[in-house]
Amino acid sequence: MPIATPEVYNEMLDRAKAGKFAYPAINVTSSQTLHAALRGFAEAESDGIVQISTGGAEFLGGQHNKDMVTGAVALAEFAHIVAEKYDVNIALHTDHCPKDKLDGYVRPLLGVSEERVKAGRNPLFQSHMWDGSAETLADNLTIAQELLERAQAAKIILEVEITPTGGEEDGVSHEINDSLYTTVDDAIRTAEALGLGDKGRYLLAASFGNVHGVYKPGNVVLRPELLKELNEGVAAKYGKPAGAQPFDFVFHGGSGSSEEEIRTALENGVVKMNIDTDTQYAFTRPVADHMFRNYDGVLKVDGEVGNKKTYDPRTWGKLAEASMAARVLEACKHLRSTGTRIK
């Protein structure tokens, strides 16, 4: 199937919300990790989301000039071609973008999609993230309003992070403390500024103790039940019926989360869960194993010639792809998206 159209992406999110499941959003940094993600989704018979962070885009742009827009556009165009060979729908997304990188990343990418839509085509990306968690909520939402207006015009969904996620990702870091919990007042102010779909659709990365990175279960105190409080508070404010879930939530910093915590998050409106650390490790682990097992083949030890079959990137690259695809398949099972593809 091709990359999801705006209509299909909206249907994906609606189905996830109604079915109490979420899509894994897999960070990629190369054509190889892209194929691993696509393969995992296809094997799970799950639609999914592939995303590129600012650091990933810079890496994709090449180390000669490290241009984020070039890197993101290049991989997105590549994805539009190769995704047609996989029998699932894939949405393309850009991950965390702080204020100082908006002009070098999200705004130019919005411009690319605006031109495509004016020409009668679909946007290049289906959603973009604005990470204003380091700003005051007032400043965060002011910028979000501007971006949401542009995104809606380009048939793109905006993701906003209104309060901090702990840990560090691509140079954006927050301490692990009590500020990692979004309040009902924060949620109401977000709805007042961005609407509830009437000004454009957006995904909300609210904080319930989330921390980027890798942690063993129990080392991070998650409160996914907080998402229910946020929905209820906004529903009451806007006269929505009991049990309504006004927000489409995103689960950040989910590495090491227990299955019970994930289930609670799904029941309370999470439709997207970011996965990066775990898939990075899954990709690298078999490569390290191959190198250690075949060091005398991959290296020209003591003047020998080595063994081309062991240092050929295709040899260890296939192992890496298979391992990462298996981790994506596992993520689909945890998030209950397995077998839910739109046919």
CSV table of N, CA, C and O in Angstrom, one decimal, residues 20 88 105 213:
chain,number,residue,atom,x,y,z
A,20,LYS,N,-9.3,0.9,21.3
A,20,LYS,CA,-8.5,0.8,22.5
A,20,LYS,C,-7.1,0.2,22.1
A,20,LYS,O,-6.6,-0.6,22.9
A,88,VAL,N,0.6,-2.7,4.2
A,88,VAL,CA,0.1,-2.0,5.4
A,88,VAL,C,0.1,-0.5,5.1
A,88,VAL,O,0.8,-0.1,4.1
A,105,TYR,N,13.6,23.1,10.5
A,105,TYR,CA,13.0,21.7,10.4
A,105,TYR,C,11.5,21.7,10.1
A,105,TYR,O,11.1,21.6,8.9
A,213,GLY,N,14.5,7.3,27.2
A,213,GLY,CA,15.7,6.4,27.5
A,213,GLY,C,15.2,5.0,27.9
A,213,GLY,O,14.1,4.6,27.6
